[in-house]
mmCIF file of C-alpha atoms in Angstrom:
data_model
loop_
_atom_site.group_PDB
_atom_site.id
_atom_site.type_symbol
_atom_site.label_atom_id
_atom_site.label_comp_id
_atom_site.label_asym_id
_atom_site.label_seq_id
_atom_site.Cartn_x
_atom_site.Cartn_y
_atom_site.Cartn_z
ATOM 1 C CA UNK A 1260 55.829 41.459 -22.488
ATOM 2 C CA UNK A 1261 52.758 42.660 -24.367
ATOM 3 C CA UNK A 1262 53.088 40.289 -26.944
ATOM 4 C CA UNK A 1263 53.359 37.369 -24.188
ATOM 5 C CA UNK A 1264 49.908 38.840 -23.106
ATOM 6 C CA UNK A 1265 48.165 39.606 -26.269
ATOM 7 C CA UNK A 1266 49.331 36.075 -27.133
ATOM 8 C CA UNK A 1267 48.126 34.071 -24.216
ATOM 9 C CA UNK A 1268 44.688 35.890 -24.663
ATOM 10 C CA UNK A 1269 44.396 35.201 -27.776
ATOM 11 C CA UNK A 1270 44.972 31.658 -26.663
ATOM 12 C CA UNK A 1271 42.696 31.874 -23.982
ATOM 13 C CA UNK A 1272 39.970 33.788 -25.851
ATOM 14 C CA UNK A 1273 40.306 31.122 -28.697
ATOM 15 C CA UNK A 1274 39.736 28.096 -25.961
ATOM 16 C CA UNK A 1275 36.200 30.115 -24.908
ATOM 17 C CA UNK A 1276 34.926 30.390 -28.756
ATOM 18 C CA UNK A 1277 35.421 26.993 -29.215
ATOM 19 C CA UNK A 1278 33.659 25.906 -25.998
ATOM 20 C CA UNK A 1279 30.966 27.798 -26.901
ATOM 21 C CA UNK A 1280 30.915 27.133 -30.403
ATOM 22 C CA UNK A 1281 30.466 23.406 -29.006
ATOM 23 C CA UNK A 1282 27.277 24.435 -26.785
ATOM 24 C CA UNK A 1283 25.859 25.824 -29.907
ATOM 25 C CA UNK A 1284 26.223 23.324 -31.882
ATOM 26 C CA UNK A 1285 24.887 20.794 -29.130
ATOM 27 C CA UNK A 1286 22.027 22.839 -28.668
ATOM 28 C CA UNK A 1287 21.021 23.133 -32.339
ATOM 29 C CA UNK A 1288 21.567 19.314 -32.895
ATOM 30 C CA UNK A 1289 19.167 18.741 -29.417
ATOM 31 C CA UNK A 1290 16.089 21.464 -30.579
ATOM 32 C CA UNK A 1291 16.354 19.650 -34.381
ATOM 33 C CA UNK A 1292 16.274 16.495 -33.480
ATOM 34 C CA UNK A 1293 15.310 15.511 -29.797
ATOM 35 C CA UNK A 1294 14.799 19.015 -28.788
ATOM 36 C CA UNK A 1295 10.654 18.412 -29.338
ATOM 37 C CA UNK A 1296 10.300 15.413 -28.505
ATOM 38 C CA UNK A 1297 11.412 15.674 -25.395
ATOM 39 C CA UNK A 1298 9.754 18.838 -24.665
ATOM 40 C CA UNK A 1299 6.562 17.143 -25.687
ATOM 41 C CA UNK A 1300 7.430 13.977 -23.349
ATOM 42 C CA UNK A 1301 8.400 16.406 -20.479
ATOM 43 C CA UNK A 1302 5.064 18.565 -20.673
ATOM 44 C CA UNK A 1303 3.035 15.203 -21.473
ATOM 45 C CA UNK A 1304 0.366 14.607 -19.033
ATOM 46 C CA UNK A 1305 0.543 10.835 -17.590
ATOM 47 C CA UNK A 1306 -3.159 8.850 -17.294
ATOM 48 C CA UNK A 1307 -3.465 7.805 -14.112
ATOM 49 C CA UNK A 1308 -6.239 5.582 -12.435
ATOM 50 C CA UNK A 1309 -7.775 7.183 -9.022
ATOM 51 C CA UNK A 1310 -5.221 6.059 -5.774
ATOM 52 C CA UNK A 1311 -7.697 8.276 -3.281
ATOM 53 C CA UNK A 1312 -9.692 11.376 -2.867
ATOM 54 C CA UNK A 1313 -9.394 14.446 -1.461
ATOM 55 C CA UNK A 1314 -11.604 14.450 0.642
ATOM 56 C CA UNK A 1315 -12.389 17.711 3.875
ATOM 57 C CA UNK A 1316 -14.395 15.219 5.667
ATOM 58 C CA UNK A 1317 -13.410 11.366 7.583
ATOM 59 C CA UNK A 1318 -14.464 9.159 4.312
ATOM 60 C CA UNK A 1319 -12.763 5.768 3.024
ATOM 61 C CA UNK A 1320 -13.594 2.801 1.799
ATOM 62 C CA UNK A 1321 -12.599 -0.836 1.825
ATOM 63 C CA UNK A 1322 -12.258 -2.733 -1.029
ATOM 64 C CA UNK A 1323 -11.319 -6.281 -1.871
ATOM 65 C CA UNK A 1324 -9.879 -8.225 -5.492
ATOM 66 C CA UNK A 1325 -11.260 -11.621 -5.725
ATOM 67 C CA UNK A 1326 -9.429 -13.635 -8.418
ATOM 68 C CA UNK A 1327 -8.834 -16.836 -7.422
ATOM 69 C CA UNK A 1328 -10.054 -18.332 -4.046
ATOM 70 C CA UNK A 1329 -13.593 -18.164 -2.106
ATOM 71 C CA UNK A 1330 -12.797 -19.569 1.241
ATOM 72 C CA UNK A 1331 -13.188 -16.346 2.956
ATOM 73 C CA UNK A 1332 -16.133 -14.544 1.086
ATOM 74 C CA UNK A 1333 -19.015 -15.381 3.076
ATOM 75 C CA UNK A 1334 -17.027 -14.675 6.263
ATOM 76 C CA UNK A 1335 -16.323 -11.316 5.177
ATOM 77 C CA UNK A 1336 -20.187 -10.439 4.585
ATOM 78 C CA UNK A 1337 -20.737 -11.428 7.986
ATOM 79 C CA UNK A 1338 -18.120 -9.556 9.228
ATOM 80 C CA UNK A 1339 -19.035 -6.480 6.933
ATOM 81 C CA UNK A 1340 -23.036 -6.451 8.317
ATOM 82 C CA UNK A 1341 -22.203 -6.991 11.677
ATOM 83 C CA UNK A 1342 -21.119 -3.548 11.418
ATOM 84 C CA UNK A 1343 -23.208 -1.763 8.825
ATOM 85 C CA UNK A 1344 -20.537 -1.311 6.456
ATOM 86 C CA UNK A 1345 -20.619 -1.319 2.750
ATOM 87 C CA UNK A 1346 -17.568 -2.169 0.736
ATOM 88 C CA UNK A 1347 -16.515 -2.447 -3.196
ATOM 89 C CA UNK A 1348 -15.722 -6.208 -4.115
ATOM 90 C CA UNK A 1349 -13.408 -5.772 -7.643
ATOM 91 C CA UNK A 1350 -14.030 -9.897 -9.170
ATOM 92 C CA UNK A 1351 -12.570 -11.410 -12.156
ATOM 93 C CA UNK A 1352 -15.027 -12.525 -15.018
ATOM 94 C CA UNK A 1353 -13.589 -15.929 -14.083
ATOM 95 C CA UNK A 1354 -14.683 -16.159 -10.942
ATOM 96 C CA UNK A 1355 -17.793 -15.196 -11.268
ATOM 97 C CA UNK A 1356 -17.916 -18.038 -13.392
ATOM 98 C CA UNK A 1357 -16.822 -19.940 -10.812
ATOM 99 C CA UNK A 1358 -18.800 -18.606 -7.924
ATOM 100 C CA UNK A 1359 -21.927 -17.305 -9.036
ATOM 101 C CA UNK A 1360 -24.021 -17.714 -5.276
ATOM 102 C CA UNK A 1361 -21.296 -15.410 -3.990
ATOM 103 C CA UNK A 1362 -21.478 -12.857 -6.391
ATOM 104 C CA UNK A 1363 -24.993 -12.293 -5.787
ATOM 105 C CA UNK A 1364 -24.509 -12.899 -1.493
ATOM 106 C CA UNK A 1365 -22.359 -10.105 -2.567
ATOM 107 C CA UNK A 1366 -24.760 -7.936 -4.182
ATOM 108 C CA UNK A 1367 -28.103 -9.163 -1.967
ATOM 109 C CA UNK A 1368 -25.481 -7.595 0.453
ATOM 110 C CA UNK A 1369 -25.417 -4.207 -0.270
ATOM 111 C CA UNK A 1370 -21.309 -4.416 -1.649
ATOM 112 C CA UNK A 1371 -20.643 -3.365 -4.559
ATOM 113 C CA UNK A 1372 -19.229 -5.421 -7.699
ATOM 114 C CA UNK A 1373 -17.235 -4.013 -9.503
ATOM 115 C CA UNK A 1374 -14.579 -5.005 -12.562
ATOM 116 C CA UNK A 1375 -11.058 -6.756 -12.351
ATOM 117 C CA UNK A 1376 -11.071 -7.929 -15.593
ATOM 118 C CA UNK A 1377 -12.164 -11.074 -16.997
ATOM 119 C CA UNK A 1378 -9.012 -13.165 -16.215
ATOM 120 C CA UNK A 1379 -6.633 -11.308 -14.518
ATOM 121 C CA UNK A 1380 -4.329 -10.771 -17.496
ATOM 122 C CA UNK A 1381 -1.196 -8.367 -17.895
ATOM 123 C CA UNK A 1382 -3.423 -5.260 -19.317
ATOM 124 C CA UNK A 1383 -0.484 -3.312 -20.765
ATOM 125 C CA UNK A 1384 0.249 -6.101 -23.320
ATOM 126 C CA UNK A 1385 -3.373 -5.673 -24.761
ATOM 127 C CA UNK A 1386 -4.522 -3.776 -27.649
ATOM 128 C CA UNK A 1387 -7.435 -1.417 -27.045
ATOM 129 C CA UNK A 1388 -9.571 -3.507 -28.751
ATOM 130 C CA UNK A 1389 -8.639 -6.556 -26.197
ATOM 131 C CA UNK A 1390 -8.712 -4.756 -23.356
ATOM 132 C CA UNK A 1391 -12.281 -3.187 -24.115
ATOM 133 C CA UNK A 1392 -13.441 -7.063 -25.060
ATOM 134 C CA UNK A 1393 -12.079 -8.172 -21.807
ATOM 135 C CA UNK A 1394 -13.856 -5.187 -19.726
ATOM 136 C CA UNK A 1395 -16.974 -5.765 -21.190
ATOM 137 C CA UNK A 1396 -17.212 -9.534 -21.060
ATOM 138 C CA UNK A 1397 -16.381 -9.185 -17.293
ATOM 139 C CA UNK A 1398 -19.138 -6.795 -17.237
ATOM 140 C CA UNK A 1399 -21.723 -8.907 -18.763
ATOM 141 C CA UNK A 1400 -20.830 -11.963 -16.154
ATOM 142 C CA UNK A 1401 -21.531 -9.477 -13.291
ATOM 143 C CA UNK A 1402 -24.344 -7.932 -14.958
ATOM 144 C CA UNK A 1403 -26.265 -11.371 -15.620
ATOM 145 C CA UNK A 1404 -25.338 -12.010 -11.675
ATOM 146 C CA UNK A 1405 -26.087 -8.775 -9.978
ATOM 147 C CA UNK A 1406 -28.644 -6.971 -12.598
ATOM 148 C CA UNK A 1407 -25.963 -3.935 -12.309
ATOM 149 C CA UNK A 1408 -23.637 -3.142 -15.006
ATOM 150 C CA UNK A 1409 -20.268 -2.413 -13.433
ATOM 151 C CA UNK A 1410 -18.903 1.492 -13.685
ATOM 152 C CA UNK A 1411 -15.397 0.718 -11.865
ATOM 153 C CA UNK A 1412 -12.317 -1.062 -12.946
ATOM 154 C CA UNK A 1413 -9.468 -2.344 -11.257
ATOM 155 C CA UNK A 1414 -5.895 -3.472 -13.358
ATOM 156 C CA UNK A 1415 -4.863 -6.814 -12.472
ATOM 157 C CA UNK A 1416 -1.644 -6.736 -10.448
ATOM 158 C CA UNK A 1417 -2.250 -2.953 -10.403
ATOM 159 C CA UNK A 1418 -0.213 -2.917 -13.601
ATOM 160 C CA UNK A 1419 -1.281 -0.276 -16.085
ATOM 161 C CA UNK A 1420 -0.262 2.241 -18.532
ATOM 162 C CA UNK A 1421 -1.431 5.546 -20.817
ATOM 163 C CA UNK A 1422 -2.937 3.762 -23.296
ATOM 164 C CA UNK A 1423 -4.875 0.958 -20.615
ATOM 165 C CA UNK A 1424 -6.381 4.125 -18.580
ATOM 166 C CA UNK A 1425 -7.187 5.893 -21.580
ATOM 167 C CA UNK A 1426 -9.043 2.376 -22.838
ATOM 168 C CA UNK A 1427 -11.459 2.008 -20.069
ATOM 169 C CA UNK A 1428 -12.237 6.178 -19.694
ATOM 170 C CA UNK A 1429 -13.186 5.803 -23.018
ATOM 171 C CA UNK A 1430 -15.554 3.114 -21.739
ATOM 172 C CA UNK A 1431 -17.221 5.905 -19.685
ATOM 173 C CA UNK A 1432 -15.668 3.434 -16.068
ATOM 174 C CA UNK A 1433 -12.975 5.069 -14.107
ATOM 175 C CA UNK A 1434 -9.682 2.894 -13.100
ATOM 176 C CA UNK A 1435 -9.441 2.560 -9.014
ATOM 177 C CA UNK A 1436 -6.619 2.018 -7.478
ATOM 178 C CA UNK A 1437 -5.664 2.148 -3.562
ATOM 179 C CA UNK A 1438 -3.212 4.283 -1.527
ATOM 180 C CA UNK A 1439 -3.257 1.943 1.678
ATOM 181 C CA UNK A 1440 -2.155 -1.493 1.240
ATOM 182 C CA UNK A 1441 -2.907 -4.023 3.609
ATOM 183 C CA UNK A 1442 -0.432 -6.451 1.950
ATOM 184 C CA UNK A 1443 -2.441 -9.554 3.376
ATOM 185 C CA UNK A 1444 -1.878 -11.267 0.348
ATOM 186 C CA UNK A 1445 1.554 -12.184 2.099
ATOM 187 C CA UNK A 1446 -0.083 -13.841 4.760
ATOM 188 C CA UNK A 1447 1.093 -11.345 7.258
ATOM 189 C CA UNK A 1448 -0.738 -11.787 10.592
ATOM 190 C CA UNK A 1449 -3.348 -9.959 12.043
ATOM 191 C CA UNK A 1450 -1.397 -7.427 13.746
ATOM 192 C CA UNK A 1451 0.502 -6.542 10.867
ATOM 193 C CA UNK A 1452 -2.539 -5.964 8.685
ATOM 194 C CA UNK A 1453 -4.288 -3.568 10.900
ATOM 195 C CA UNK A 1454 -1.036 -1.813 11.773
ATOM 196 C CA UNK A 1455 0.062 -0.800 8.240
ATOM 197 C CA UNK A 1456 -4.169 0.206 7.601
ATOM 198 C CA UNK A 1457 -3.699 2.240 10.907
ATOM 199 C CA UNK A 1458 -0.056 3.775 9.986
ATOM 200 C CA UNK A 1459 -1.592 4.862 6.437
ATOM 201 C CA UNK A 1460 -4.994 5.347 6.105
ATOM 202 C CA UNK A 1461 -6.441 9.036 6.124
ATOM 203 C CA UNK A 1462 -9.340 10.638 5.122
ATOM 204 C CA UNK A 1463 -9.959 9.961 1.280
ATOM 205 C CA UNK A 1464 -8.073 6.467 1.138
ATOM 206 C CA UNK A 1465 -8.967 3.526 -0.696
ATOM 207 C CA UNK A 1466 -8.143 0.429 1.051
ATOM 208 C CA UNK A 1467 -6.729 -3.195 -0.803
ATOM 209 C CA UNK A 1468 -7.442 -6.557 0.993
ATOM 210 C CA UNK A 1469 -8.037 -9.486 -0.768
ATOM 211 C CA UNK A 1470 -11.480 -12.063 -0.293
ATOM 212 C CA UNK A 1471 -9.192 -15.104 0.112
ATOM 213 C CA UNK A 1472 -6.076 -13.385 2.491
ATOM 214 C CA UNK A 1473 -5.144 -15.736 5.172
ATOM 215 C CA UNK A 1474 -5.744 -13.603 8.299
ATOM 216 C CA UNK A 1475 -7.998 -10.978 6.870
ATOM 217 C CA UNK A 1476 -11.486 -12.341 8.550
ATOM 218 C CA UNK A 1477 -9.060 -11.509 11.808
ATOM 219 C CA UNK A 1478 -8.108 -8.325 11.370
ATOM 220 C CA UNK A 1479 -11.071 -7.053 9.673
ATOM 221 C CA UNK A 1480 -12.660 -6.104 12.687
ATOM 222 C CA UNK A 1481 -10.447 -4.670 14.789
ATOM 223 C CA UNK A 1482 -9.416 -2.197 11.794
ATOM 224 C CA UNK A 1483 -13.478 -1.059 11.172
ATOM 225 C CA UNK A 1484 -13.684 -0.740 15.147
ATOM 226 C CA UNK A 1485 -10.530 1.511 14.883
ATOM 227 C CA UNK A 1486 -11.988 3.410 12.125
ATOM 228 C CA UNK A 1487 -15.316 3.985 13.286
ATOM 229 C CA UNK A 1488 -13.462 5.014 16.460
ATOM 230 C CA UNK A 1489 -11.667 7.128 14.656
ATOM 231 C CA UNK A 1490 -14.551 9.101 13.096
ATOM 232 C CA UNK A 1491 -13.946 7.721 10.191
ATOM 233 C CA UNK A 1492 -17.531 6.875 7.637
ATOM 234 C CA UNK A 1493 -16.567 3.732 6.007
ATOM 235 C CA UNK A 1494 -18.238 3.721 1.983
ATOM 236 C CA UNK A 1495 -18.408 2.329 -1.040
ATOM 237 C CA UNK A 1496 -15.956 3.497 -3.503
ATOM 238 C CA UNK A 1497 -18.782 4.796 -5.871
ATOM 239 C CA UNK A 1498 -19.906 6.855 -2.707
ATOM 240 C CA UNK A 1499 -16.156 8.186 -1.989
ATOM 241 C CA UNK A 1500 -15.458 9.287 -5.629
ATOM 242 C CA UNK A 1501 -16.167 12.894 -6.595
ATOM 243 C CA UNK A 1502 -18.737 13.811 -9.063
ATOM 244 C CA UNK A 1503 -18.973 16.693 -11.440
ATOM 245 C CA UNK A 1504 -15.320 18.121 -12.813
ATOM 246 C CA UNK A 1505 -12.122 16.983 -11.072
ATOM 247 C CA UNK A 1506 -8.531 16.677 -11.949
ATOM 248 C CA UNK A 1507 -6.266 13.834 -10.744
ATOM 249 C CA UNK A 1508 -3.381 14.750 -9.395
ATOM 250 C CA UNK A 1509 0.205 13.295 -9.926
ATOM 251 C CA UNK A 1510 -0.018 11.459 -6.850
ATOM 252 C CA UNK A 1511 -3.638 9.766 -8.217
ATOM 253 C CA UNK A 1512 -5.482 12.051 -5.473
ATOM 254 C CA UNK A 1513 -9.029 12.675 -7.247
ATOM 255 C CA UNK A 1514 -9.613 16.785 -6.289
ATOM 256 C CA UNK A 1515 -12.203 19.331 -7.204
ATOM 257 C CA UNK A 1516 -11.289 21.085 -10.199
#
């Protein structure tokens, strides 16, 4: 009977050993070889551009790409001074090119211009050196319009990655990107518009609409009377960004640092 015992845990005992043997040896072959790098991938800090800002008090702003079309554009500057509000116009270098008068109704406005690169290409598949040549001929089209060198970027299609945010901070411009969506660029009516700005919109946001949106001019107003109503102080984005030190946040939420 004891040898039945001492012989099924010796068995057993061997079984562990090996097991653990196996960890070892998994664990040596991870911390030699991917061991680092993933610790140095997991720790990594991702670039990211500026989705909103914390913000204690009712502050947001409104901003709108213009890439392609410029039926809207005037309408919206109406629509924009009826009610005092400033808002941050992101244009491509093409279409300044394209529309010069309504750059500058723009600017003789009071919006800001601001950068969306100079023709709306896929930034991640650029080089440094392209994407700061593509920044800073957009620059010098909005610059020769306005008088006013731009100091805010937005990625085409939103699309970006370490290296593109890292590009244009070195350029001494900060990235913007949005946390509310209006989604007009899918033509959705009116009501839809100003119900997902409504649903999603709180104090710090950054706003996307688009200058040539089908049924933007429409809701426009009814979202900056619900804002106002709201409490809200509608800015530009220049005016809703934080100055001095901050840290961004792995949501993209600009805070004090």
């Amino acid at each position: 009977m004891k040898k039945k015992l001492s012989f099924s845990f010796l068995r057993t005992h061997r079984k562990l050993l090996a097991g653990a043997a196996c960890l070892l040896a998994g664990a040596i072959l991870f911390f030699s070889l991917d061991g680092p790098a993933a610790v140095q991938a997991a720790a990594a800090e991702r670039k990211l551009p500026i989705y909103c800002v914390q913000r204690d008090n009712k502050c947001v702003s409104l901003t709108f790409d213009a890439a392609w079309g410029n039926e809207d554009t005037q309408m919206l500057i109406d629509i924009l001074g009826k009610y005092n509000v400033k808002a941050t116009f992101f244009v491509v270098g093409n279409w300044v090119d394209r529309y010069p008068e309504s750059v500058k109704a723009l600017s003789d406005a009071g919006h800001e211009v601001m950068n969306h690169s100079d023709d709306h290409a896929h930034f991640s598949k650029l080089s440094d050196e392209e994407i700061v040549r593509n920044v800073n001929a957009c620059c010098d089209k909005i610059e020769a319009v306005t008088g006013v060198r731009p100091t805010l970027f937005r990625c085409p299609y939103g699309e970006y990655d370490d290296h593109v945010i890292e590009a244009i901070n070195g350029m001494d411009i900060r990235t913007i990107q949005w946390d509310v969506d209006s989604l007009d660029w899918k033509d959705y009516d009116a009501q839809t518009i100003f119900s997902r700005v409504k649903d999603k919109v709180q104090p710090g946001s950054i706003v996307l609409f688009h200058n040539a949106a089908l049924h933007t001019p429409e809701a426009l107003p009814q979202i900056i009377e619900y804002l106002l109503a709201e409490g809200y102080t509608i800015v530009p984005v220049s005016e809703l960004l934080l100055d001095g030190n901050y840290t961004i946040d792995h949501t993209g939420r600009q805070c004090p640092a």
